[in-house]
PDB file of C-alpha atoms in Angstrom:
ATOM      1  CA  MET A   1     -92.998 -59.729 -40.990  1.00 44.00           C
ATOM      2  CA  TYR A   2     -93.070 -63.347 -39.854  1.00 44.00           C
ATOM      3  CA  GLU A   3     -89.853 -62.852 -37.863  1.00 49.00           C
ATOM      4  CA  GLU A   4     -91.391 -59.899 -36.029  1.00 48.00           C
ATOM      5  CA  ALA A   5     -94.500 -61.919 -35.227  1.00 50.00           C
ATOM      6  CA  GLY A   6     -92.348 -64.770 -33.909  1.00 53.00           C
ATOM      7  CA  ASN A   7     -90.355 -62.399 -31.701  1.00 64.00           C
ATOM      8  CA  SER A   8     -93.585 -60.857 -30.413  1.00 75.00           C
ATOM      9  CA  ASN A   9     -95.024 -64.282 -29.544  1.00 78.00           C
ATOM     10  CA  LEU A  10     -91.815 -65.300 -27.787  1.00 82.00           C
ATOM     11  CA  LEU A  11     -91.818 -62.084 -25.744  1.00 82.00           C
ATOM     12  CA  MET A  12     -95.447 -62.613 -24.811  1.00 82.00           C
ATOM     13  CA  LEU A  13     -94.669 -66.170 -23.672  1.00 82.00           C
ATOM     14  CA  LEU A  14     -91.728 -64.984 -21.571  1.00 85.00           C
ATOM     15  CA  ASN A  15     -93.694 -62.172 -19.937  1.00 83.00           C
ATOM     16  CA  THR A  16     -96.874 -64.160 -19.381  1.00 86.00           C
ATOM     17  CA  ALA A  17     -95.530 -67.564 -18.340  1.00 88.00           C
ATOM     18  CA  VAL A  18     -91.764 -68.012 -18.036  1.00 91.00           C
ATOM     19  CA  TYR A  19     -90.681 -65.001 -15.976  1.00 90.00           C
ATOM     20  CA  PRO A  20     -93.622 -65.105 -13.507  1.00 93.00           C
ATOM     21  CA  PHE A  21     -93.102 -68.866 -13.021  1.00 94.00           C
ATOM     22  CA  LEU A  22     -89.370 -68.507 -12.374  1.00 95.00           C
ATOM     23  CA  VAL A  23     -89.729 -65.548 -10.006  1.00 94.00           C
ATOM     24  CA  ALA A  24     -92.537 -67.237  -8.051  1.00 94.00           C
ATOM     25  CA  ALA A  25     -90.550 -70.471  -7.757  1.00 93.00           C
ATOM     26  CA  ILE A  26     -87.372 -68.729  -6.601  1.00 93.00           C
ATOM     27  CA  ILE A  27     -89.058 -66.464  -4.039  1.00 94.00           C
ATOM     28  CA  THR A  28     -91.187 -69.335  -2.700  1.00 91.00           C
ATOM     29  CA  LEU A  29     -87.934 -70.988  -1.595  1.00 90.00           C
ATOM     30  CA  ILE A  30     -88.099 -68.560   1.339  1.00 87.00           C
ATOM     31  CA  GLY A  31     -90.537 -71.137   2.676  1.00 78.00           C
ATOM     32  CA  LYS A  32     -87.561 -73.326   3.585  1.00 80.00           C
ATOM     33  CA  PHE A  33     -86.801 -70.759   6.284  1.00 81.00           C
ATOM     34  CA  SER A  34     -90.206 -69.212   6.961  1.00 79.00           C
ATOM     35  CA  ALA A  35     -93.400 -70.952   5.880  1.00 78.00           C
ATOM     36  CA  ARG A  36     -95.433 -67.784   6.393  1.00 82.00           C
ATOM     37  CA  LEU A  37     -93.342 -65.762   3.963  1.00 84.00           C
ATOM     38  CA  SER A  38     -93.570 -68.339   1.178  1.00 87.00           C
ATOM     39  CA  ILE A  39     -96.703 -66.567  -0.120  1.00 89.00           C
ATOM     40  CA  LEU A  40     -94.386 -63.797  -1.293  1.00 91.00           C
ATOM     41  CA  GLY A  41     -93.609 -66.138  -4.212  1.00 92.00           C
ATOM     42  CA  VAL A  42     -97.135 -65.797  -5.598  1.00 93.00           C
ATOM     43  CA  ALA A  43     -97.104 -62.049  -4.968  1.00 94.00           C
ATOM     44  CA  ALA A  44     -93.708 -61.505  -6.598  1.00 94.00           C
ATOM     45  CA  GLY A  45     -94.498 -63.682  -9.613  1.00 94.00           C
ATOM     46  CA  PHE A  46     -97.734 -61.849 -10.336  1.00 94.00           C
ATOM     47  CA  LEU A  47     -96.223 -58.404  -9.796  1.00 94.00           C
ATOM     48  CA  VAL A  48     -93.469 -59.262 -12.291  1.00 93.00           C
ATOM     49  CA  ALA A  49     -96.126 -60.316 -14.803  1.00 93.00           C
ATOM     50  CA  LEU A  50     -98.087 -57.121 -14.093  1.00 92.00           C
ATOM     51  CA  SER A  51     -95.071 -54.883 -14.620  1.00 91.00           C
ATOM     52  CA  LEU A  52     -94.062 -56.639 -17.851  1.00 90.00           C
ATOM     53  CA  ILE A  53     -97.541 -56.910 -19.375  1.00 89.00           C
ATOM     54  CA  HIS A  54     -99.041 -53.622 -18.185  1.00 84.00           C
ATOM     55  CA  THR A  55     -96.162 -51.466 -19.333  1.00 83.00           C
ATOM     56  CA  GLY A  56     -97.805 -48.268 -18.141  1.00 79.00           C
ATOM     57  CA  LEU A  57     -97.910 -49.488 -14.536  1.00 79.00           C
ATOM     58  CA  SER A  58     -97.572 -46.647 -12.051  1.00 82.00           C
ATOM     59  CA  PHE A  59     -97.407 -46.404  -8.281  1.00 80.00           C
ATOM     60  CA  PRO A  60     -99.210 -44.646  -6.694  1.00 83.00           C
ATOM     61  CA  PRO A  61    -101.952 -46.067  -8.929  1.00 82.00           C
ATOM     62  CA  SER A  62    -103.633 -43.864 -11.494  1.00 82.00           C
ATOM     63  CA  LYS A  63    -105.451 -46.361 -13.736  1.00 83.00           C
ATOM     64  CA  ALA A  64    -107.746 -49.270 -12.854  1.00 84.00           C
ATOM     65  CA  LEU A  65    -105.140 -51.966 -13.560  1.00 88.00           C
ATOM     66  CA  ASP A  66    -102.580 -50.137 -11.407  1.00 88.00           C
ATOM     67  CA  PHE A  67    -104.708 -50.914  -8.359  1.00 89.00           C
ATOM     68  CA  LEU A  68    -103.879 -54.610  -8.752  1.00 92.00           C
ATOM     69  CA  THR A  69    -100.667 -53.779  -6.882  1.00 92.00           C
ATOM     70  CA  ILE A  70    -102.796 -52.641  -3.933  1.00 91.00           C
ATOM     71  CA  SER A  71    -104.779 -55.895  -4.131  1.00 91.00           C
ATOM     72  CA  VAL A  72    -101.556 -57.889  -3.909  1.00 93.00           C
ATOM     73  CA  ILE A  73    -100.302 -55.843  -0.957  1.00 93.00           C
ATOM     74  CA  LEU A  74    -103.630 -56.178   0.847  1.00 93.00           C
ATOM     75  CA  GLY A  75    -103.778 -59.893   0.113  1.00 91.00           C
ATOM     76  CA  VAL A  76    -100.276 -60.506   1.463  1.00 93.00           C
ATOM     77  CA  THR A  77    -100.859 -58.370   4.563  1.00 92.00           C
ATOM     78  CA  ILE A  78    -104.168 -59.951   5.497  1.00 91.00           C
ATOM     79  CA  SER A  79    -102.899 -63.480   4.757  1.00 89.00           C
ATOM     80  CA  LEU A  80    -100.045 -62.865   7.212  1.00 89.00           C
ATOM     81  CA  VAL A  81    -102.349 -61.269   9.797  1.00 88.00           C
ATOM     82  CA  ARG A  82    -104.571 -64.366   9.697  1.00 85.00           C
ATOM     83  CA  GLU A  83    -101.608 -66.377  10.963  1.00 81.00           C
ATOM     84  CA  PHE A  84    -101.815 -64.561  14.314  1.00 80.00           C
ATOM     85  CA  LYS A  85    -103.873 -65.939  17.183  1.00 79.00           C
ATOM     86  CA  LEU A  86    -107.123 -64.166  16.420  1.00 79.00           C
ATOM     87  CA  GLY A  87    -110.719 -65.314  16.711  1.00 83.00           C
ATOM     88  CA  VAL A  88    -112.503 -66.666  13.672  1.00 85.00           C
ATOM     89  CA  LYS A  89    -114.873 -63.692  13.524  1.00 88.00           C
ATOM     90  CA  THR A  90    -111.983 -61.244  13.783  1.00 89.00           C
ATOM     91  CA  ARG A  91    -110.011 -62.968  11.006  1.00 89.00           C
ATOM     92  CA  ASN A  92    -113.025 -63.109   8.720  1.00 90.00           C
ATOM     93  CA  THR A  93    -113.976 -59.487   9.405  1.00 92.00           C
ATOM     94  CA  ILE A  94    -110.451 -58.285   8.595  1.00 91.00           C
ATOM     95  CA  SER A  95    -110.405 -60.415   5.441  1.00 91.00           C
ATOM     96  CA  PHE A  96    -113.806 -59.105   4.312  1.00 93.00           C
ATOM     97  CA  ILE A  97    -112.764 -55.490   4.830  1.00 93.00           C
ATOM     98  CA  GLY A  98    -109.553 -56.105   2.883  1.00 91.00           C
ATOM     99  CA  LEU A  99    -111.491 -57.618  -0.015  1.00 92.00           C
ATOM    100  CA  LEU A 100    -114.041 -54.810   0.108  1.00 93.00           C
ATOM    101  CA  VAL A 101    -111.296 -52.178  -0.193  1.00 91.00           C
ATOM    102  CA  SER A 102    -109.579 -54.188  -2.933  1.00 91.00           C
ATOM    103  CA  PHE A 103    -112.688 -54.539  -5.090  1.00 91.00           C
ATOM    104  CA  TYR A 104    -113.668 -50.899  -4.532  1.00 90.00           C
ATOM    105  CA  LEU A 105    -110.277 -49.667  -5.722  1.00 90.00           C
ATOM    106  CA  LEU A 106    -110.256 -52.044  -8.714  1.00 89.00           C
ATOM    107  CA  LEU A 107    -113.736 -51.197  -9.940  1.00 89.00           C
ATOM    108  CA  ASN A 108    -114.397 -47.629  -8.807  1.00 85.00           C
ATOM    109  CA  PRO A 109    -112.334 -45.932 -11.567  1.00 84.00           C
ATOM    110  CA  VAL A 110    -114.989 -47.171 -14.017  1.00 83.00           C
ATOM    111  CA  LEU A 111    -118.135 -47.485 -11.887  1.00 83.00           C
ATOM    112  CA  GLN A 112    -117.763 -44.040 -10.269  1.00 75.00           C
ATOM    113  CA  HIS A 113    -119.103 -42.520 -13.496  1.00 71.00           C
ATOM    114  CA  GLN A 114    -122.449 -44.109 -12.610  1.00 76.00           C
ATOM    115  CA  SER A 115    -122.502 -43.707  -8.814  1.00 77.00           C
ATOM    116  CA  GLN A 116    -120.460 -44.330  -5.671  1.00 82.00           C
ATOM    117  CA  LEU A 117    -123.326 -46.440  -4.347  1.00 85.00           C
ATOM    118  CA  LEU A 118    -122.946 -48.818  -7.273  1.00 84.00           C
ATOM    119  CA  SER A 119    -119.193 -49.107  -6.610  1.00 85.00           C
ATOM    120  CA  MET A 120    -119.827 -49.982  -2.956  1.00 89.00           C
ATOM    121  CA  ALA A 121    -122.551 -52.475  -3.878  1.00 89.00           C
ATOM    122  CA  TRP A 122    -120.263 -54.207  -6.380  1.00 86.00           C
ATOM    123  CA  ALA A 123    -117.408 -54.280  -3.886  1.00 90.00           C
ATOM    124  CA  SER A 124    -119.594 -55.630  -1.062  1.00 92.00           C
ATOM    125  CA  ILE A 125    -121.211 -58.407  -3.103  1.00 91.00           C
ATOM    126  CA  SER A 126    -117.907 -59.444  -4.657  1.00 90.00           C
ATOM    127  CA  ALA A 127    -116.136 -59.511  -1.285  1.00 92.00           C
ATOM    128  CA  ALA A 128    -118.917 -61.600   0.263  1.00 93.00           C
ATOM    129  CA  LEU A 129    -118.788 -64.108  -2.607  1.00 92.00           C
ATOM    130  CA  VAL A 130    -115.011 -64.484  -2.396  1.00 90.00           C
ATOM    131  CA  MET A 131    -115.160 -64.919   1.392  1.00 91.00           C
ATOM    132  CA  LEU A 132    -117.809 -67.614   0.970  1.00 91.00           C
ATOM    133  CA  MET A 133    -115.797 -69.608  -1.579  1.00 89.00           C
ATOM    134  CA  PHE A 134    -112.527 -69.092   0.318  1.00 88.00           C
ATOM    135  CA  GLY A 135    -114.128 -70.285   3.547  1.00 86.00           C
ATOM    136  CA  LEU A 136    -115.482 -73.420   1.866  1.00 86.00           C
ATOM    137  CA  GLN A 137    -112.118 -74.210   0.278  1.00 84.00           C
ATOM    138  CA  LYS A 138    -110.250 -73.611   3.512  1.00 81.00           C
ATOM    139  CA  SER A 139    -112.613 -75.746   5.591  1.00 78.00           C
ATOM    140  CA  THR A 140    -112.744 -78.715   3.209  1.00 77.00           C
ATOM    141  CA  ALA A 141    -109.066 -78.953   2.221  1.00 71.00           C
ATOM    142  CA  ALA A 142    -106.991 -81.470   4.170  1.00 67.00           C
ATOM    143  CA  PRO A 143    -103.330 -80.447   4.754  1.00 64.00           C
ATOM    144  CA  ASP A 144    -102.166 -83.233   2.426  1.00 62.00           C
ATOM    145  CA  HIS A 145    -104.282 -81.823  -0.404  1.00 65.00           C
ATOM    146  CA  SER A 146    -103.861 -78.092   0.129  1.00 70.00           C
ATOM    147  CA  GLN A 147    -101.819 -77.914  -3.097  1.00 80.00           C
ATOM    148  CA  ALA A 148    -104.921 -79.000  -4.996  1.00 81.00           C
ATOM    149  CA  SER A 149    -106.963 -76.120  -3.568  1.00 84.00           C
ATOM    150  CA  MET A 150    -104.337 -73.595  -4.591  1.00 87.00           C
ATOM    151  CA  ALA A 151    -103.729 -75.237  -7.970  1.00 88.00           C
ATOM    152  CA  SER A 152    -107.463 -75.055  -8.732  1.00 89.00           C
ATOM    153  CA  LEU A 153    -107.090 -71.258  -8.882  1.00 92.00           C
ATOM    154  CA  ALA A 154    -104.328 -71.660 -11.477  1.00 93.00           C
ATOM    155  CA  ILE A 155    -106.503 -73.984 -13.568  1.00 92.00           C
ATOM    156  CA  ILE A 156    -109.435 -71.590 -13.517  1.00 92.00           C
ATOM    157  CA  SER A 157    -107.167 -68.675 -14.397  1.00 93.00           C
ATOM    158  CA  ALA A 158    -105.441 -70.519 -17.250  1.00 93.00           C
ATOM    159  CA  ALA A 159    -108.758 -71.747 -18.669  1.00 92.00           C
ATOM    160  CA  THR A 160    -110.313 -68.279 -18.517  1.00 92.00           C
ATOM    161  CA  ALA A 161    -107.313 -66.436 -20.003  1.00 91.00           C
ATOM    162  CA  PRO A 162    -108.099 -67.215 -23.673  1.00 90.00           C
ATOM    163  CA  VAL A 163    -111.767 -66.371 -23.122  1.00 90.00           C
ATOM    164  CA  VAL A 164    -110.885 -62.934 -21.777  1.00 89.00           C
ATOM    165  CA  SER A 165    -108.155 -62.369 -24.378  1.00 88.00           C
ATOM    166  CA  ILE A 166    -110.452 -63.085 -27.319  1.00 87.00           C
ATOM    167  CA  GLY A 167    -113.654 -61.735 -25.799  1.00 81.00           C
ATOM    168  CA  GLY A 168    -112.542 -58.369 -24.500  1.00 78.00           C
ATOM    169  CA  SER A 169    -109.033 -57.677 -23.262  1.00 82.00           C
ATOM    170  CA  LEU A 170    -105.748 -59.250 -24.317  1.00 88.00           C
ATOM    171  CA  LEU A 171    -104.079 -57.403 -21.442  1.00 90.00           C
ATOM    172  CA  ILE A 172    -106.257 -58.903 -18.693  1.00 90.00           C
ATOM    173  CA  GLY A 173    -106.088 -62.286 -20.441  1.00 90.00           C
ATOM    174  CA  GLN A 174    -102.298 -62.165 -20.258  1.00 92.00           C
ATOM    175  CA  LEU A 175    -102.468 -61.169 -16.585  1.00 94.00           C
ATOM    176  CA  LEU A 176    -104.635 -64.208 -15.897  1.00 94.00           C
ATOM    177  CA  GLY A 177    -101.974 -66.327 -17.584  1.00 93.00           C
ATOM    178  CA  GLY A 178     -99.262 -64.640 -15.517  1.00 93.00           C
ATOM    179  CA  PHE A 179    -101.186 -65.347 -12.326  1.00 95.00           C
ATOM    180  CA  ALA A 180    -101.608 -69.001 -13.305  1.00 95.00           C
ATOM    181  CA  ALA A 181     -97.870 -69.344 -13.974  1.00 95.00           C
ATOM    182  CA  SER A 182     -97.050 -67.764 -10.618  1.00 95.00           C
ATOM    183  CA  VAL A 183     -99.339 -70.150  -8.763  1.00 94.00           C
ATOM    184  CA  VAL A 184     -97.870 -73.171 -10.556  1.00 94.00           C
ATOM    185  CA  GLY A 185     -94.351 -72.086  -9.621  1.00 93.00           C
ATOM    186  CA  PHE A 186     -95.421 -71.597  -6.010  1.00 92.00           C
ATOM    187  CA  VAL A 187     -97.270 -74.925  -5.725  1.00 91.00           C
ATOM    188  CA  LEU A 188     -94.471 -76.992  -7.306  1.00 91.00           C
ATOM    189  CA  VAL A 189     -91.833 -75.577  -4.946  1.00 91.00           C
ATOM    190  CA  GLN A 190     -94.119 -75.979  -1.935  1.00 88.00           C
ATOM    191  CA  ARG A 191     -94.847 -79.589  -2.803  1.00 85.00           C
ATOM    192  CA  PHE A 192     -91.492 -80.917  -3.966  1.00 85.00           C
ATOM    193  CA  VAL A 193     -88.897 -78.646  -2.361  1.00 86.00           C
ATOM    194  CA  CYS A 194     -90.307 -77.071   0.791  1.00 80.00           C
ATOM    195  CA  LYS A 195     -92.805 -79.917   1.276  1.00 76.00           C
ATOM    196  CA  GLN A 196     -95.286 -77.658   3.045  1.00 75.00           C
ATOM    197  CA  PRO A 197     -99.038 -77.032   2.706  1.00 73.00           C
ATOM    198  CA  SER A 198    -100.046 -74.336   0.243  1.00 72.00           C
ATOM    199  CA  SER A 199    -103.244 -73.238   1.966  1.00 75.00           C
ATOM    200  CA  ASN A 200    -101.626 -70.090   3.409  1.00 81.00           C
ATOM    201  CA  ALA A 201    -101.712 -68.511  -0.058  1.00 87.00           C
ATOM    202  CA  LEU A 202    -105.378 -69.264  -0.801  1.00 88.00           C
ATOM    203  CA  LEU A 203    -106.642 -65.877   0.339  1.00 90.00           C
ATOM    204  CA  LEU A 204    -103.951 -64.023  -1.597  1.00 91.00           C
ATOM    205  CA  GLY A 205    -104.830 -66.065  -4.694  1.00 91.00           C
ATOM    206  CA  SER A 206    -108.504 -65.221  -4.184  1.00 89.00           C
ATOM    207  CA  PHE A 207    -107.688 -61.492  -4.018  1.00 88.00           C
ATOM    208  CA  ILE A 208    -105.886 -61.602  -7.340  1.00 92.00           C
ATOM    209  CA  LEU A 209    -108.064 -64.019  -9.328  1.00 93.00           C
ATOM    210  CA  ALA A 210    -111.392 -62.536  -8.273  1.00 91.00           C
ATOM    211  CA  GLY A 211    -110.093 -59.028  -8.935  1.00 90.00           C
ATOM    212  CA  LEU A 212    -108.982 -59.930 -12.450  1.00 93.00           C
ATOM    213  CA  LEU A 213    -112.312 -61.590 -13.272  1.00 92.00           C
ATOM    214  CA  ALA A 214    -114.257 -58.627 -11.912  1.00 90.00           C
ATOM    215  CA  GLN A 215    -112.170 -56.225 -13.988  1.00 89.00           C
ATOM    216  CA  ALA A 216    -112.663 -58.415 -17.052  1.00 90.00           C
ATOM    217  CA  HIS A 217    -116.404 -57.830 -16.693  1.00 87.00           C
ATOM    218  CA  VAL A 218    -116.346 -54.147 -15.803  1.00 85.00           C
ATOM    219  CA  LEU A 219    -113.351 -52.953 -17.833  1.00 84.00           C
ATOM    220  CA  ALA A 220    -113.511 -55.323 -20.814  1.00 81.00           C
ATOM    221  CA  ASP A 221    -117.306 -55.665 -20.816  1.00 81.00           C
ATOM    222  CA  LEU A 222    -117.330 -59.469 -20.796  1.00 85.00           C
ATOM    223  CA  PRO A 223    -120.685 -60.985 -19.754  1.00 86.00           C
ATOM    224  CA  LEU A 224    -121.102 -61.270 -15.987  1.00 87.00           C
ATOM    225  CA  SER A 225    -122.384 -64.843 -16.400  1.00 87.00           C
ATOM    226  CA  VAL A 226    -119.117 -65.876 -18.093  1.00 86.00           C
ATOM    227  CA  MET A 227    -116.870 -64.432 -15.367  1.00 87.00           C
ATOM    228  CA  LEU A 228    -119.124 -65.671 -12.557  1.00 89.00           C
ATOM    229  CA  SER A 229    -119.269 -69.222 -13.896  1.00 90.00           C
ATOM    230  CA  ALA A 230    -115.481 -69.226 -14.243  1.00 87.00           C
ATOM    231  CA  TYR A 231    -115.012 -68.228 -10.605  1.00 87.00           C
ATOM    232  CA  LEU A 232    -117.711 -70.547  -9.277  1.00 88.00           C
ATOM    233  CA  ALA A 233    -115.803 -73.442 -10.827  1.00 87.00           C
ATOM    234  CA  VAL A 234    -113.899 -73.345  -7.506  1.00 85.00           C
ATOM    235  CA  SER A 235    -116.847 -75.312  -6.121  1.00 86.00           C
ATOM    236  CA  VAL A 236    -115.630 -78.350  -8.086  1.00 84.00           C
ATOM    237  CA  ASN A 237    -112.485 -78.431  -5.973  1.00 82.00           C
ATOM    238  CA  ILE A 238    -114.563 -78.010  -2.821  1.00 82.00           C
ATOM    239  CA  LEU A 239    -116.679 -81.050  -3.747  1.00 82.00           C
ATOM    240  CA  SER A 240    -113.518 -83.043  -4.559  1.00 79.00           C
ATOM    241  CA  ASN A 241    -112.101 -82.181  -1.127  1.00 75.00           C
ATOM    242  CA  LEU A 242    -115.303 -83.326   0.565  1.00 75.00           C
ATOM    243  CA  ARG A 243    -115.316 -86.603  -1.330  1.00 72.00           C
ATOM    244  CA  ILE A 244    -111.686 -87.296  -0.368  1.00 66.00           C
ATOM    245  CA  LYS A 245    -112.528 -86.613   3.278  1.00 61.00           C
ATOM    246  CA  GLU A 246    -115.569 -88.911   3.195  1.00 59.00           C
ATOM    247  CA  ASP A 247    -113.807 -91.759   1.400  1.00 57.00           C
ATOM    248  CA  GLY A 248    -110.717 -91.458   3.539  1.00 52.00           C
ATOM    249  CA  LYS A 249    -108.593 -92.514   0.567  1.00 55.00           C
ATOM    250  CA  VAL A 250    -105.171 -91.128  -0.208  1.00 50.00           C
ATOM    251  CA  SER A 251    -105.302 -89.255  -3.496  1.00 56.00           C
ATOM    252  CA  THR A 252    -102.530 -87.504  -5.379  1.00 62.00           C
ATOM    253  CA  THR A 253    -102.880 -83.827  -6.239  1.00 64.00           C
ATOM    254  CA  ILE A 254    -103.128 -84.606  -9.975  1.00 68.00           C
ATOM    255  CA  ILE A 255    -105.988 -87.066  -9.505  1.00 72.00           C
ATOM    256  CA  ALA A 256    -107.792 -84.656  -7.198  1.00 72.00           C
ATOM    257  CA  LEU A 257    -107.525 -81.937  -9.839  1.00 81.00           C
ATOM    258  CA  ILE A 258    -108.904 -83.943 -12.775  1.00 85.00           C
ATOM    259  CA  PRO A 259    -112.555 -82.896 -12.127  1.00 86.00           C
ATOM    260  CA  GLN A 260    -111.437 -79.265 -11.866  1.00 86.00           C
ATOM    261  CA  ILE A 261    -109.557 -79.471 -15.165  1.00 89.00           C
ATOM    262  CA  LEU A 262    -112.498 -81.074 -16.969  1.00 91.00           C
ATOM    263  CA  VAL A 263    -115.175 -78.713 -15.648  1.00 90.00           C
ATOM    264  CA  SER A 264    -113.049 -75.596 -16.137  1.00 89.00           C
ATOM    265  CA  GLY A 265    -112.280 -76.744 -19.687  1.00 89.00           C
ATOM    266  CA  VAL A 266    -115.960 -77.202 -20.480  1.00 92.00           C
ATOM    267  CA  ILE A 267    -116.862 -73.812 -18.994  1.00 90.00           C
ATOM    268  CA  ALA A 268    -114.065 -72.163 -20.948  1.00 88.00           C
ATOM    269  CA  GLY A 269    -115.191 -73.832 -24.189  1.00 89.00           C
ATOM    270  CA  ILE A 270    -118.800 -72.711 -23.783  1.00 89.00           C
ATOM    271  CA  SER A 271    -117.707 -69.234 -22.714  1.00 87.00           C
ATOM    272  CA  LEU A 272    -115.340 -68.940 -25.661  1.00 84.00           C
ATOM    273  CA  TRP A 273    -118.185 -69.693 -28.019  1.00 86.00           C
ATOM    274  CA  SER A 274    -120.379 -67.037 -26.376  1.00 82.00           C
ATOM    275  CA  VAL A 275    -117.767 -64.260 -26.618  1.00 79.00           C
ATOM    276  CA  TRP A 276    -116.180 -65.194 -29.970  1.00 78.00           C
ATOM    277  CA  PRO A 277    -116.206 -62.103 -32.207  1.00 70.00           C
ATOM    278  CA  GLU A 278    -118.522 -62.213 -35.184  1.00 57.00           C
ATOM    279  CA  SER A 279    -115.894 -60.767 -37.495  1.00 48.00           C
ATOM    280  CA  SER A 280    -112.667 -62.598 -38.271  1.00 48.00           C
ATOM    281  CA  LEU A 281    -109.766 -62.065 -35.878  1.00 46.00           C
ATOM    282  CA  TYR A 282    -107.569 -61.559 -38.919  1.00 41.00           C
TER     283      TYR A 282
END
């Protein structure tokens, strides 16, 4: 019995952390030849985690979690399109529409039982919130600290994973862990091997993280306040970026991320208490 439990834990670790990290790191090396295509590392790492964790994954999608593949494809496509010489309004409009479609597909399989209007309202509000936070991150992050902005998504995801796993869905919790591992692999290669900014993957990361948190609320019935506070922790990184700009001091990525780690940890601790099951887990 104990041997089976140990094997199960090892397999979960491999699927949730090791394989996504390795795939993301290896694919991100494309950035040595094409900086634009380096975001495929995040996409590939997460898709590997999705296929290993959500064993019933199908394409074309049939279940709510299957539509995460569409979110990744949309995120990659729109992130690449934003690299073209387009006006700010055009880029933001395209990004908003992409997020709107992504959220609608992710949430509609459940919300459609209530009304299509509710699905569209959820998708619109969620897309607007993500665009707001993405815009603030993008505008405040200096090129030298773009890794911190991307890494903040990994911190939030990793901190929220145990909350979601215990509070409602082990599957979505594992996917959050897989996303965090993919981002870490991407950021490390970008910083130490390719030595390029990581800001080009921010929108893709926003597609995936926000989609997972929204599904954790709608599919796993976790409190909206818990998921919203987890996502809004991005504002800590935004404030850190502003402070670095104002002070004009050179700061390492680790130091810049300390406030994000502390605040996300506190939010996760409080959230964990609020969702902890009344009956024993065992």
